[in-house]
């Protein structure tokens, strides 16, 4: 039987809850319930706290910081901003410095 995306989320939540609950031997009431489609996962207080901390600590691996120019969050692998097109960080600074010193071949003496 194939799992749907919702089933995968429910399974992950239940596994997470079981891992956290293993460290809290005193059973307690559920303080929250998460619904995914037709399914519900009841969570006790220690699990809610751990899930909240995990969600806040998560950093997307595609997050490369914010652009030095526009503050946008979408820097590519080369640290070029997808919003303003400017290179960011030390790499961007080096590019801007090189571009400022650039002289076209027509402007060079003896050309």
PDB file of N, CA and C in Angstrom:
ATOM      1  N   UNK A   1       0.840  -1.181   0.000  1.00  0.00           N
ATOM      2  CA  UNK A   1       0.000   0.000   0.000  1.00  0.00           C
ATOM      3  C   UNK A   1       0.886   1.245   0.000  1.00  0.00           C
ATOM      4  N   UNK A   2       0.612   2.151  -0.881  1.00  0.00           N
ATOM      5  CA  UNK A   2       1.402   3.384  -0.985  1.00  0.00           C
ATOM      6  C   UNK A   2       0.900   4.406   0.032  1.00  0.00           C
ATOM      7  N   UNK A   3       1.846   5.129   0.603  1.00  0.00           N
ATOM      8  CA  UNK A   3       1.504   6.186   1.555  1.00  0.00           C
ATOM      9  C   UNK A   3       1.298   7.496   0.809  1.00  0.00           C
ATOM     10  N   UNK A   4       0.317   8.262   1.263  1.00  0.00           N
ATOM     11  CA  UNK A   4       0.133   9.608   0.722  1.00  0.00           C
ATOM     12  C   UNK A   4       1.030  10.551   1.499  1.00  0.00           C
ATOM     13  N   UNK A   5       1.142  11.786   1.006  1.00  0.00           N
ATOM     14  CA  UNK A   5       1.950  12.789   1.712  1.00  0.00           C
ATOM     15  C   UNK A   5       1.403  13.011   3.118  1.00  0.00           C
ATOM     16  N   UNK A   6       0.071  13.023   3.252  1.00  0.00           N
ATOM     17  CA  UNK A   6      -0.536  13.192   4.572  1.00  0.00           C
ATOM     18  C   UNK A   6      -0.193  12.051   5.505  1.00  0.00           C
ATOM     19  N   UNK A   7      -0.194  10.827   4.966  1.00  0.00           N
ATOM     20  CA  UNK A   7       0.159   9.656   5.775  1.00  0.00           C
ATOM     21  C   UNK A   7       1.607   9.756   6.259  1.00  0.00           C
ATOM     22  N   UNK A   8       2.481  10.223   5.390  1.00  0.00           N
ATOM     23  CA  UNK A   8       3.887  10.375   5.763  1.00  0.00           C
ATOM     24  C   UNK A   8       4.044  11.377   6.901  1.00  0.00           C
ATOM     25  N   UNK A   9       3.300  12.484   6.837  1.00  0.00           N
ATOM     26  CA  UNK A   9       3.371  13.508   7.887  1.00  0.00           C
ATOM     27  C   UNK A   9       2.858  12.935   9.206  1.00  0.00           C
ATOM     28  N   UNK A  10       1.739  12.237   9.152  1.00  0.00           N
ATOM     29  CA  UNK A  10       1.165  11.636  10.364  1.00  0.00           C
ATOM     30  C   UNK A  10       2.135  10.622  10.955  1.00  0.00           C
ATOM     31  N   UNK A  11       2.723   9.788  10.109  1.00  0.00           N
ATOM     32  CA  UNK A  11       3.687   8.797  10.583  1.00  0.00           C
ATOM     33  C   UNK A  11       4.887   9.485  11.236  1.00  0.00           C
ATOM     34  N   UNK A  12       5.399  10.541  10.602  1.00  0.00           N
ATOM     35  CA  UNK A  12       6.543  11.266  11.165  1.00  0.00           C
ATOM     36  C   UNK A  12       6.182  11.903  12.504  1.00  0.00           C
ATOM     37  N   UNK A  13       4.993  12.494  12.604  1.00  0.00           N
ATOM     38  CA  UNK A  13       4.556  13.090  13.874  1.00  0.00           C
ATOM     39  C   UNK A  13       4.433  12.033  14.966  1.00  0.00           C
ATOM     40  N   UNK A  14       3.861  10.896  14.634  1.00  0.00           N
ATOM     41  CA  UNK A  14       3.711   9.827  15.635  1.00  0.00           C
ATOM     42  C   UNK A  14       5.062   9.282  16.076  1.00  0.00           C
ATOM     43  N   UNK A  15       5.994   9.124  15.120  1.00  0.00           N
ATOM     44  CA  UNK A  15       7.340   8.659  15.487  1.00  0.00           C
ATOM     45  C   UNK A  15       8.055   9.684  16.365  1.00  0.00           C
ATOM     46  N   UNK A  16       7.905  10.970  16.019  1.00  0.00           N
ATOM     47  CA  UNK A  16       8.508  12.040  16.818  1.00  0.00           C
ATOM     48  C   UNK A  16       7.933  12.015  18.231  1.00  0.00           C
ATOM     49  N   UNK A  17       6.617  11.918  18.343  1.00  0.00           N
ATOM     50  CA  UNK A  17       5.962  11.886  19.653  1.00  0.00           C
ATOM     51  C   UNK A  17       6.437  10.685  20.467  1.00  0.00           C
ATOM     52  N   UNK A  18       6.578   9.547  19.840  1.00  0.00           N
ATOM     53  CA  UNK A  18       7.028   8.346  20.553  1.00  0.00           C
ATOM     54  C   UNK A  18       8.452   8.518  21.078  1.00  0.00           C
ATOM     55  N   UNK A  19       9.325   9.141  20.264  1.00  0.00           N
ATOM     56  CA  UNK A  19      10.707   9.366  20.717  1.00  0.00           C
ATOM     57  C   UNK A  19      10.749  10.288  21.927  1.00  0.00           C
ATOM     58  N   UNK A  20       9.938  11.346  21.923  1.00  0.00           N
ATOM     59  CA  UNK A  20       9.928  12.295  23.039  1.00  0.00           C
ATOM     60  C   UNK A  20       9.244  11.673  24.252  1.00  0.00           C
ATOM     61  N   UNK A  21       8.135  11.007  24.036  1.00  0.00           N
ATOM     62  CA  UNK A  21       7.397  10.386  25.142  1.00  0.00           C
ATOM     63  C   UNK A  21       8.220   9.332  25.873  1.00  0.00           C
ATOM     64  N   UNK A  22       9.180   8.703  25.194  1.00  0.00           N
ATOM     65  CA  UNK A  22      10.011   7.682  25.828  1.00  0.00           C
ATOM     66  C   UNK A  22      10.824   8.251  26.989  1.00  0.00           C
ATOM     67  N   UNK A  23      11.089   9.557  26.982  1.00  0.00           N
ATOM     68  CA  UNK A  23      11.886  10.183  28.044  1.00  0.00           C
ATOM     69  C   UNK A  23      11.024  10.759  29.166  1.00  0.00           C
ATOM     70  N   UNK A  24       9.728  10.664  29.041  1.00  0.00           N
ATOM     71  CA  UNK A  24       8.817  11.205  30.048  1.00  0.00           C
ATOM     72  C   UNK A  24       7.938  10.054  30.558  1.00  0.00           C
ATOM     73  N   UNK A  25       8.398   9.374  31.616  1.00  0.00           N
ATOM     74  CA  UNK A  25       7.704   8.152  32.059  1.00  0.00           C
ATOM     75  C   UNK A  25       6.302   8.377  32.628  1.00  0.00           C
ATOM     76  N   UNK A  26       5.998   9.588  33.080  1.00  0.00           N
ATOM     77  CA  UNK A  26       4.675   9.820  33.651  1.00  0.00           C
ATOM     78  C   UNK A  26       3.683  10.185  32.545  1.00  0.00           C
ATOM     79  N   UNK A  27       2.709   9.336  32.339  1.00  0.00           N
ATOM     80  CA  UNK A  27       1.742   9.667  31.290  1.00  0.00           C
ATOM     81  C   UNK A  27       0.924  10.891  31.677  1.00  0.00           C
ATOM     82  N   UNK A  28       0.597  11.659  30.714  1.00  0.00           N
ATOM     83  CA  UNK A  28      -0.207  12.857  30.949  1.00  0.00           C
ATOM     84  C   UNK A  28      -1.216  13.024  29.831  1.00  0.00           C
ATOM     85  N   UNK A  29      -2.095  13.978  30.004  1.00  0.00           N
ATOM     86  CA  UNK A  29      -3.123  14.176  28.992  1.00  0.00           C
ATOM     87  C   UNK A  29      -2.551  14.877  27.757  1.00  0.00           C
ATOM     88  N   UNK A  30      -3.221  14.664  26.659  1.00  0.00           N
ATOM     89  CA  UNK A  30      -2.870  15.386  25.432  1.00  0.00           C
ATOM     90  C   UNK A  30      -3.265  16.849  25.628  1.00  0.00           C
ATOM     91  N   UNK A  31      -2.394  17.760  25.204  1.00  0.00           N
ATOM     92  CA  UNK A  31      -2.682  19.188  25.330  1.00  0.00           C
ATOM     93  C   UNK A  31      -2.911  19.830  23.966  1.00  0.00           C
ATOM     94  N   UNK A  32      -2.614  19.068  22.899  1.00  0.00           N
ATOM     95  CA  UNK A  32      -2.822  19.583  21.544  1.00  0.00           C
ATOM     96  C   UNK A  32      -3.121  18.405  20.629  1.00  0.00           C
ATOM     97  N   UNK A  33      -3.751  18.731  19.535  1.00  0.00           N
ATOM     98  CA  UNK A  33      -4.065  17.710  18.542  1.00  0.00           C
ATOM     99  C   UNK A  33      -3.832  18.319  17.163  1.00  0.00           C
ATOM    100  N   UNK A  34      -3.073  17.601  16.351  1.00  0.00           N
ATOM    101  CA  UNK A  34      -2.799  18.063  14.992  1.00  0.00           C
ATOM    102  C   UNK A  34      -3.591  17.188  14.033  1.00  0.00           C
ATOM    103  N   UNK A  35      -4.349  17.831  13.160  1.00  0.00           N
ATOM    104  CA  UNK A  35      -5.150  17.117  12.163  1.00  0.00           C
ATOM    105  C   UNK A  35      -4.475  17.224  10.807  1.00  0.00           C
ATOM    106  N   UNK A  36      -4.290  16.082  10.180  1.00  0.00           N
ATOM    107  CA  UNK A  36      -3.758  16.016   8.820  1.00  0.00           C
ATOM    108  C   UNK A  36      -4.750  15.202   8.015  1.00  0.00           C
ATOM    109  N   UNK A  37      -5.507  15.889   7.173  1.00  0.00           N
ATOM    110  CA  UNK A  37      -6.565  15.211   6.440  1.00  0.00           C
ATOM    111  C   UNK A  37      -7.582  14.663   7.408  1.00  0.00           C
ATOM    112  N   UNK A  38      -7.853  13.393   7.311  1.00  0.00           N
ATOM    113  CA  UNK A  38      -8.834  12.733   8.177  1.00  0.00           C
ATOM    114  C   UNK A  38      -8.217  12.243   9.486  1.00  0.00           C
ATOM    115  N   UNK A  39      -6.906  12.268   9.586  1.00  0.00           N
ATOM    116  CA  UNK A  39      -6.225  11.705  10.740  1.00  0.00           C
ATOM    117  C   UNK A  39      -5.856  12.789  11.754  1.00  0.00           C
ATOM    118  N   UNK A  40      -5.779  12.365  13.007  1.00  0.00           N
ATOM    119  CA  UNK A  40      -5.403  13.278  14.083  1.00  0.00           C
ATOM    120  C   UNK A  40      -4.284  12.653  14.909  1.00  0.00           C
ATOM    121  N   UNK A  41      -3.377  13.496  15.380  1.00  0.00           N
ATOM    122  CA  UNK A  41      -2.289  13.043  16.249  1.00  0.00           C
ATOM    123  C   UNK A  41      -2.371  13.866  17.528  1.00  0.00           C
ATOM    124  N   UNK A  42      -2.597  13.180  18.650  1.00  0.00           N
ATOM    125  CA  UNK A  42      -2.673  13.839  19.950  1.00  0.00           C
ATOM    126  C   UNK A  42      -1.258  13.985  20.500  1.00  0.00           C
ATOM    127  N   UNK A  43      -0.969  15.167  21.038  1.00  0.00           N
ATOM    128  CA  UNK A  43       0.371  15.451  21.550  1.00  0.00           C
ATOM    129  C   UNK A  43       0.314  15.890  23.005  1.00  0.00           C
ATOM    130  N   UNK A  44       1.224  15.320  23.802  1.00  0.00           N
ATOM    131  CA  UNK A  44       1.345  15.732  25.195  1.00  0.00           C
ATOM    132  C   UNK A  44       2.267  16.942  25.289  1.00  0.00           C
ATOM    133  N   UNK A  45       2.279  17.595  26.436  1.00  0.00           N
ATOM    134  CA  UNK A  45       3.025  18.843  26.634  1.00  0.00           C
ATOM    135  C   UNK A  45       4.510  18.730  26.270  1.00  0.00           C
ATOM    136  N   UNK A  46       5.239  17.674  26.688  1.00  0.00           N
ATOM    137  CA  UNK A  46       6.657  17.601  26.320  1.00  0.00           C
ATOM    138  C   UNK A  46       6.862  17.503  24.802  1.00  0.00           C
ATOM    139  N   UNK A  47       5.940  16.837  24.125  1.00  0.00           N
ATOM    140  CA  UNK A  47       6.042  16.688  22.675  1.00  0.00           C
ATOM    141  C   UNK A  47       5.755  18.030  21.998  1.00  0.00           C
ATOM    142  N   UNK A  48       4.763  18.755  22.489  1.00  0.00           N
ATOM    143  CA  UNK A  48       4.453  20.076  21.931  1.00  0.00           C
ATOM    144  C   UNK A  48       5.657  20.994  22.073  1.00  0.00           C
ATOM    145  N   UNK A  49       6.291  20.980  23.245  1.00  0.00           N
ATOM    146  CA  UNK A  49       7.464  21.818  23.472  1.00  0.00           C
ATOM    147  C   UNK A  49       8.604  21.423  22.536  1.00  0.00           C
ATOM    148  N   UNK A  50       8.870  20.122  22.414  1.00  0.00           N
ATOM    149  CA  UNK A  50       9.956  19.656  21.553  1.00  0.00           C
ATOM    150  C   UNK A  50       9.671  19.970  20.087  1.00  0.00           C
ATOM    151  N   UNK A  51       8.434  19.788  19.647  1.00  0.00           N
ATOM    152  CA  UNK A  51       8.073  20.071  18.258  1.00  0.00           C
ATOM    153  C   UNK A  51       8.206  21.565  17.965  1.00  0.00           C
ATOM    154  N   UNK A  52       7.781  22.393  18.895  1.00  0.00           N
ATOM    155  CA  UNK A  52       7.897  23.840  18.730  1.00  0.00           C
ATOM    156  C   UNK A  52       9.361  24.244  18.608  1.00  0.00           C
ATOM    157  N   UNK A  53      10.216  23.708  19.474  1.00  0.00           N
ATOM    158  CA  UNK A  53      11.643  24.022  19.422  1.00  0.00           C
ATOM    159  C   UNK A  53      12.275  23.520  18.122  1.00  0.00           C
ATOM    160  N   UNK A  54      11.884  22.331  17.683  1.00  0.00           N
ATOM    161  CA  UNK A  54      12.430  21.777  16.434  1.00  0.00           C
ATOM    162  C   UNK A  54      12.023  22.619  15.234  1.00  0.00           C
ATOM    163  N   UNK A  55      10.780  23.054  15.197  1.00  0.00           N
ATOM    164  CA  UNK A  55      10.320  23.878  14.077  1.00  0.00           C
ATOM    165  C   UNK A  55      11.024  25.231  14.049  1.00  0.00           C
ATOM    166  N   UNK A  56      11.235  25.822  15.209  1.00  0.00           N
ATOM    167  CA  UNK A  56      11.916  27.120  15.269  1.00  0.00           C
ATOM    168  C   UNK A  56      13.397  27.004  14.931  1.00  0.00           C
ATOM    169  N   UNK A  57      14.020  25.866  15.236  1.00  0.00           N
ATOM    170  CA  UNK A  57      15.444  25.675  14.986  1.00  0.00           C
ATOM    171  C   UNK A  57      15.737  25.245  13.552  1.00  0.00           C
ATOM    172  N   UNK A  58      14.733  24.800  12.827  1.00  0.00           N
ATOM    173  CA  UNK A  58      14.949  24.303  11.464  1.00  0.00           C
ATOM    174  C   UNK A  58      15.445  25.418  10.554  1.00  0.00           C
ATOM    175  N   UNK A  59      16.456  25.108   9.763  1.00  0.00           N
ATOM    176  CA  UNK A  59      16.944  26.039   8.745  1.00  0.00           C
ATOM    177  C   UNK A  59      16.973  25.301   7.420  1.00  0.00           C
ATOM    178  N   UNK A  60      16.301  25.859   6.440  1.00  0.00           N
ATOM    179  CA  UNK A  60      16.252  25.266   5.116  1.00  0.00           C
ATOM    180  C   UNK A  60      17.666  25.225   4.539  1.00  0.00           C
ATOM    181  N   UNK A  61      18.087  24.095   3.970  1.00  0.00           N
ATOM    182  CA  UNK A  61      19.440  24.018   3.414  1.00  0.00           C
ATOM    183  C   UNK A  61      19.659  24.980   2.241  1.00  0.00           C
ATOM    184  N   UNK A  62      18.583  25.494   1.656  1.00  0.00           N
ATOM    185  CA  UNK A  62      18.707  26.458   0.554  1.00  0.00           C
ATOM    186  C   UNK A  62      18.880  27.882   1.055  1.00  0.00           C
ATOM    187  N   UNK A  63      18.772  28.089   2.369  1.00  0.00           N
ATOM    188  CA  UNK A  63      18.886  29.425   2.949  1.00  0.00           C
ATOM    189  C   UNK A  63      20.355  29.827   3.003  1.00  0.00           C
ATOM    190  N   UNK A  64      20.706  30.830   2.228  1.00  0.00           N
ATOM    191  CA  UNK A  64      22.081  31.317   2.182  1.00  0.00           C
ATOM    192  C   UNK A  64      22.188  32.719   2.756  1.00  0.00           C
ATOM    193  N   UNK A  65      21.233  33.112   3.570  1.00  0.00           N
ATOM    194  CA  UNK A  65      21.242  34.434   4.172  1.00  0.00           C
ATOM    195  C   UNK A  65      20.449  35.429   3.354  1.00  0.00           C
ATOM    196  N   UNK A  66      20.641  36.708   3.656  1.00  0.00           N
ATOM    197  CA  UNK A  66      19.898  37.753   2.958  1.00  0.00           C
ATOM    198  C   UNK A  66      20.854  38.594   2.111  1.00  0.00           C
ATOM    199  N   UNK A  67      20.296  39.196   1.087  1.00  0.00           N
ATOM    200  CA  UNK A  67      21.060  40.034   0.163  1.00  0.00           C
ATOM    201  C   UNK A  67      21.541  41.298   0.873  1.00  0.00           C
ATOM    202  N   UNK A  68      22.793  41.659   0.638  1.00  0.00           N
ATOM    203  CA  UNK A  68      23.359  42.879   1.218  1.00  0.00           C
ATOM    204  C   UNK A  68      22.712  44.134   0.639  1.00  0.00           C
ATOM    205  N   UNK A  69      22.122  44.025  -0.541  1.00  0.00           N
ATOM    206  CA  UNK A  69      21.579  45.203  -1.219  1.00  0.00           C
ATOM    207  C   UNK A  69      20.098  45.428  -0.936  1.00  0.00           C
ATOM    208  N   UNK A  70      19.290  44.393  -1.187  1.00  0.00           N
ATOM    209  CA  UNK A  70      17.840  44.589  -1.056  1.00  0.00           C
ATOM    210  C   UNK A  70      17.244  43.890   0.156  1.00  0.00           C
ATOM    211  N   UNK A  71      18.029  43.046   0.820  1.00  0.00           N
ATOM    212  CA  UNK A  71      17.522  42.329   1.987  1.00  0.00           C
ATOM    213  C   UNK A  71      16.707  41.098   1.639  1.00  0.00           C
ATOM    214  N   UNK A  72      16.607  40.775   0.363  1.00  0.00           N
ATOM    215  CA  UNK A  72      15.839  39.604  -0.068  1.00  0.00           C
ATOM    216  C   UNK A  72      16.470  38.309   0.417  1.00  0.00           C
ATOM    217  N   UNK A  73      15.661  37.268   0.614  1.00  0.00           N
ATOM    218  CA  UNK A  73      16.165  36.006   1.158  1.00  0.00           C
ATOM    219  C   UNK A  73      16.574  34.981   0.100  1.00  0.00           C
ATOM    220  N   UNK A  74      16.572  35.353  -1.178  1.00  0.00           N
ATOM    221  CA  UNK A  74      16.765  34.343  -2.219  1.00  0.00           C
ATOM    222  C   UNK A  74      18.115  34.481  -2.921  1.00  0.00           C
ATOM    223  N   UNK A  75      19.182  34.021  -2.258  1.00  0.00           N
ATOM    224  CA  UNK A  75      20.505  33.999  -2.871  1.00  0.00           C
ATOM    225  C   UNK A  75      20.717  32.628  -3.494  1.00  0.00           C
ATOM    226  N   UNK A  76      21.296  32.607  -4.701  1.00  0.00           N
ATOM    227  CA  UNK A  76      21.530  31.319  -5.349  1.00  0.00           C
ATOM    228  C   UNK A  76      22.858  30.717  -4.885  1.00  0.00           C
ATOM    229  N   UNK A  77      23.286  29.629  -5.521  1.00  0.00           N
ATOM    230  CA  UNK A  77      24.530  28.958  -5.121  1.00  0.00           C
ATOM    231  C   UNK A  77      25.751  29.851  -5.269  1.00  0.00           C
ATOM    232  N   UNK A  78      25.663  30.856  -6.124  1.00  0.00           N
ATOM    233  CA  UNK A  78      26.772  31.789  -6.331  1.00  0.00           C
ATOM    234  C   UNK A  78      26.583  33.082  -5.543  1.00  0.00           C
ATOM    235  N   UNK A  79      25.622  33.094  -4.642  1.00  0.00           N
ATOM    236  CA  UNK A  79      25.298  34.253  -3.797  1.00  0.00           C
ATOM    237  C   UNK A  79      24.881  35.469  -4.612  1.00  0.00           C
ATOM    238  N   UNK A  80      24.203  35.204  -5.720  1.00  0.00           N
ATOM    239  CA  UNK A  80      23.597  36.262  -6.520  1.00  0.00           C
ATOM    240  C   UNK A  80      22.122  36.294  -6.156  1.00  0.00           C
ATOM    241  N   UNK A  81      21.615  37.487  -5.853  1.00  0.00           N
ATOM    242  CA  UNK A  81      20.236  37.644  -5.393  1.00  0.00           C
ATOM    243  C   UNK A  81      19.253  37.448  -6.549  1.00  0.00           C
ATOM    244  N   UNK A  82      18.264  36.597  -6.345  1.00  0.00           N
ATOM    245  CA  UNK A  82      17.237  36.364  -7.353  1.00  0.00           C
ATOM    246  C   UNK A  82      16.269  37.537  -7.433  1.00  0.00           C
ATOM    247  N   UNK A  83      16.233  38.388  -6.412  1.00  0.00           N
ATOM    248  CA  UNK A  83      15.311  39.525  -6.405  1.00  0.00           C
ATOM    249  C   UNK A  83      15.891  40.747  -7.116  1.00  0.00           C
ATOM    250  N   UNK A  84      17.146  41.111  -6.799  1.00  0.00           N
ATOM    251  CA  UNK A  84      17.721  42.330  -7.397  1.00  0.00           C
ATOM    252  C   UNK A  84      18.836  42.043  -8.392  1.00  0.00           C
ATOM    253  N   UNK A  85      19.289  40.796  -8.464  1.00  0.00           N
ATOM    254  CA  UNK A  85      20.317  40.428  -9.427  1.00  0.00           C
ATOM    255  C   UNK A  85      21.736  40.782  -9.031  1.00  0.00           C
ATOM    256  N   UNK A  86      21.933  41.342  -7.853  1.00  0.00           N
ATOM    257  CA  UNK A  86      23.263  41.761  -7.396  1.00  0.00           C
ATOM    258  C   UNK A  86      23.957  40.619  -6.653  1.00  0.00           C
ATOM    259  N   UNK A  87      25.287  40.475  -6.835  1.00  0.00           N
ATOM    260  CA  UNK A  87      26.016  39.508  -6.021  1.00  0.00           C
ATOM    261  C   UNK A  87      26.114  40.024  -4.586  1.00  0.00           C
ATOM    262  N   UNK A  88      26.120  39.109  -3.641  1.00  0.00           N
ATOM    263  CA  UNK A  88      26.092  39.490  -2.237  1.00  0.00           C
ATOM    264  C   UNK A  88      27.319  38.948  -1.513  1.00  0.00           C
ATOM    265  N   UNK A  89      27.603  39.499  -0.350  1.00  0.00           N
ATOM    266  CA  UNK A  89      28.681  39.024   0.510  1.00  0.00           C
ATOM    267  C   UNK A  89      30.046  39.416  -0.001  1.00  0.00           C
ATOM    268  N   UNK A  90      31.069  38.699   0.453  1.00  0.00           N
ATOM    269  CA  UNK A  90      32.450  38.981   0.080  1.00  0.00           C
ATOM    270  C   UNK A  90      32.635  38.788  -1.425  1.00  0.00           C
ATOM    271  N   UNK A  91      32.016  37.754  -1.974  1.00  0.00           N
ATOM    272  CA  UNK A  91      32.086  37.510  -3.413  1.00  0.00           C
ATOM    273  C   UNK A  91      31.541  38.706  -4.180  1.00  0.00           C
ATOM    274  N   UNK A  92      30.414  39.217  -3.770  1.00  0.00           N
ATOM    275  CA  UNK A  92      29.822  40.374  -4.417  1.00  0.00           C
ATOM    276  C   UNK A  92      30.696  41.601  -4.297  1.00  0.00           C
ATOM    277  N   UNK A  93      31.296  41.777  -3.128  1.00  0.00           N
ATOM    278  CA  UNK A  93      32.181  42.919  -2.917  1.00  0.00           C
ATOM    279  C   UNK A  93      33.384  42.842  -3.859  1.00  0.00           C
ATOM    280  N   UNK A  94      33.971  41.665  -4.000  1.00  0.00           N
ATOM    281  CA  UNK A  94      35.105  41.495  -4.912  1.00  0.00           C
ATOM    282  C   UNK A  94      34.706  41.797  -6.347  1.00  0.00           C
ATOM    283  N   UNK A  95      33.545  41.305  -6.763  1.00  0.00           N
ATOM    284  CA  UNK A  95      33.077  41.585  -8.122  1.00  0.00           C
ATOM    285  C   UNK A  95      32.885  43.082  -8.357  1.00  0.00           C
ATOM    286  N   UNK A  96      32.286  43.768  -7.395  1.00  0.00           N
ATOM    287  CA  UNK A  96      32.056  45.210  -7.541  1.00  0.00           C
ATOM    288  C   UNK A  96      33.378  45.975  -7.594  1.00  0.00           C
ATOM    289  N   UNK A  97      34.351  45.583  -6.770  1.00  0.00           N
ATOM    290  CA  UNK A  97      35.653  46.246  -6.791  1.00  0.00           C
ATOM    291  C   UNK A  97      36.356  46.038  -8.129  1.00  0.00           C
ATOM    292  N   UNK A  98      36.313  44.827  -8.649  1.00  0.00           N
ATOM    293  CA  UNK A  98      36.924  44.544  -9.953  1.00  0.00           C
ATOM    294  C   UNK A  98      36.225  45.326 -11.058  1.00  0.00           C
ATOM    295  N   UNK A  99      34.908  45.366 -10.999  1.00  0.00           N
ATOM    296  CA  UNK A  99      34.151  46.088 -12.027  1.00  0.00           C
ATOM    297  C   UNK A  99      34.458  47.582 -11.974  1.00  0.00           C
ATOM    298  N   UNK A 100      34.692  48.132 -10.784  1.00  0.00           N
ATOM    299  CA  UNK A 100      34.987  49.557 -10.655  1.00  0.00           C
ATOM    300  C   UNK A 100      36.347  49.894 -11.256  1.00  0.00           C
ATOM    301  N   UNK A 101      37.274  48.938 -11.235  1.00  0.00           N
ATOM    302  CA  UNK A 101      38.616  49.179 -11.790  1.00  0.00           C
ATOM    303  C   UNK A 101      38.719  48.808 -13.264  1.00  0.00           C
ATOM    304  N   UNK A 102      37.667  48.245 -13.820  1.00  0.00           N
ATOM    305  CA  UNK A 102      37.711  47.777 -15.205  1.00  0.00           C
ATOM    306  C   UNK A 102      37.828  48.944 -16.172  1.00  0.00           C
ATOM    307  N   UNK A 103      38.739  48.798 -17.136  1.00  0.00           N
ATOM    308  CA  UNK A 103      38.860  49.773 -18.230  1.00  0.00           C
ATOM    309  C   UNK A 103      38.674  48.994 -19.525  1.00  0.00           C
ATOM    310  N   UNK A 104      37.809  49.485 -20.357  1.00  0.00           N
ATOM    311  CA  UNK A 104      37.593  48.777 -21.620  1.00  0.00           C
ATOM    312  C   UNK A 104      38.852  48.866 -22.465  1.00  0.00           C
ATOM    313  N   UNK A 105      39.096  47.918 -23.351  1.00  0.00           N
ATOM    314  CA  UNK A 105      40.312  47.929 -24.178  1.00  0.00           C
ATOM    315  C   UNK A 105      40.422  49.213 -25.017  1.00  0.00           C
ATOM    316  N   UNK A 106      39.309  49.821 -25.388  1.00  0.00           N
ATOM    317  CA  UNK A 106      39.356  51.054 -26.181  1.00  0.00           C
ATOM    318  C   UNK A 106      39.909  52.215 -25.364  1.00  0.00           C
ATOM    319  N   UNK A 107      39.774  52.175 -24.056  1.00  0.00           N
ATOM    320  CA  UNK A 107      40.216  53.276 -23.193  1.00  0.00           C
ATOM    321  C   UNK A 107      41.680  53.150 -22.804  1.00  0.00           C
ATOM    322  N   UNK A 108      42.303  52.024 -23.082  1.00  0.00           N
ATOM    323  CA  UNK A 108      43.701  51.833 -22.716  1.00  0.00           C
ATOM    324  C   UNK A 108      44.597  52.636 -23.650  1.00  0.00           C
ATOM    325  N   UNK A 109      45.679  53.210 -23.123  1.00  0.00           N
ATOM    326  CA  UNK A 109      46.605  53.979 -23.973  1.00  0.00           C
ATOM    327  C   UNK A 109      47.258  53.084 -25.020  1.00  0.00           C
ATOM    328  N   UNK A 110      47.455  53.598 -26.195  1.00  0.00           N
ATOM    329  CA  UNK A 110      48.106  52.869 -27.272  1.00  0.00           C
ATOM    330  C   UNK A 110      47.203  51.903 -27.998  1.00  0.00           C
ATOM    331  N   UNK A 111      45.938  51.935 -27.721  1.00  0.00           N
ATOM    332  CA  UNK A 111      45.037  50.982 -28.375  1.00  0.00           C
ATOM    333  C   UNK A 111      44.519  51.552 -29.680  1.00  0.00           C
TER     334      UNK A 111
END
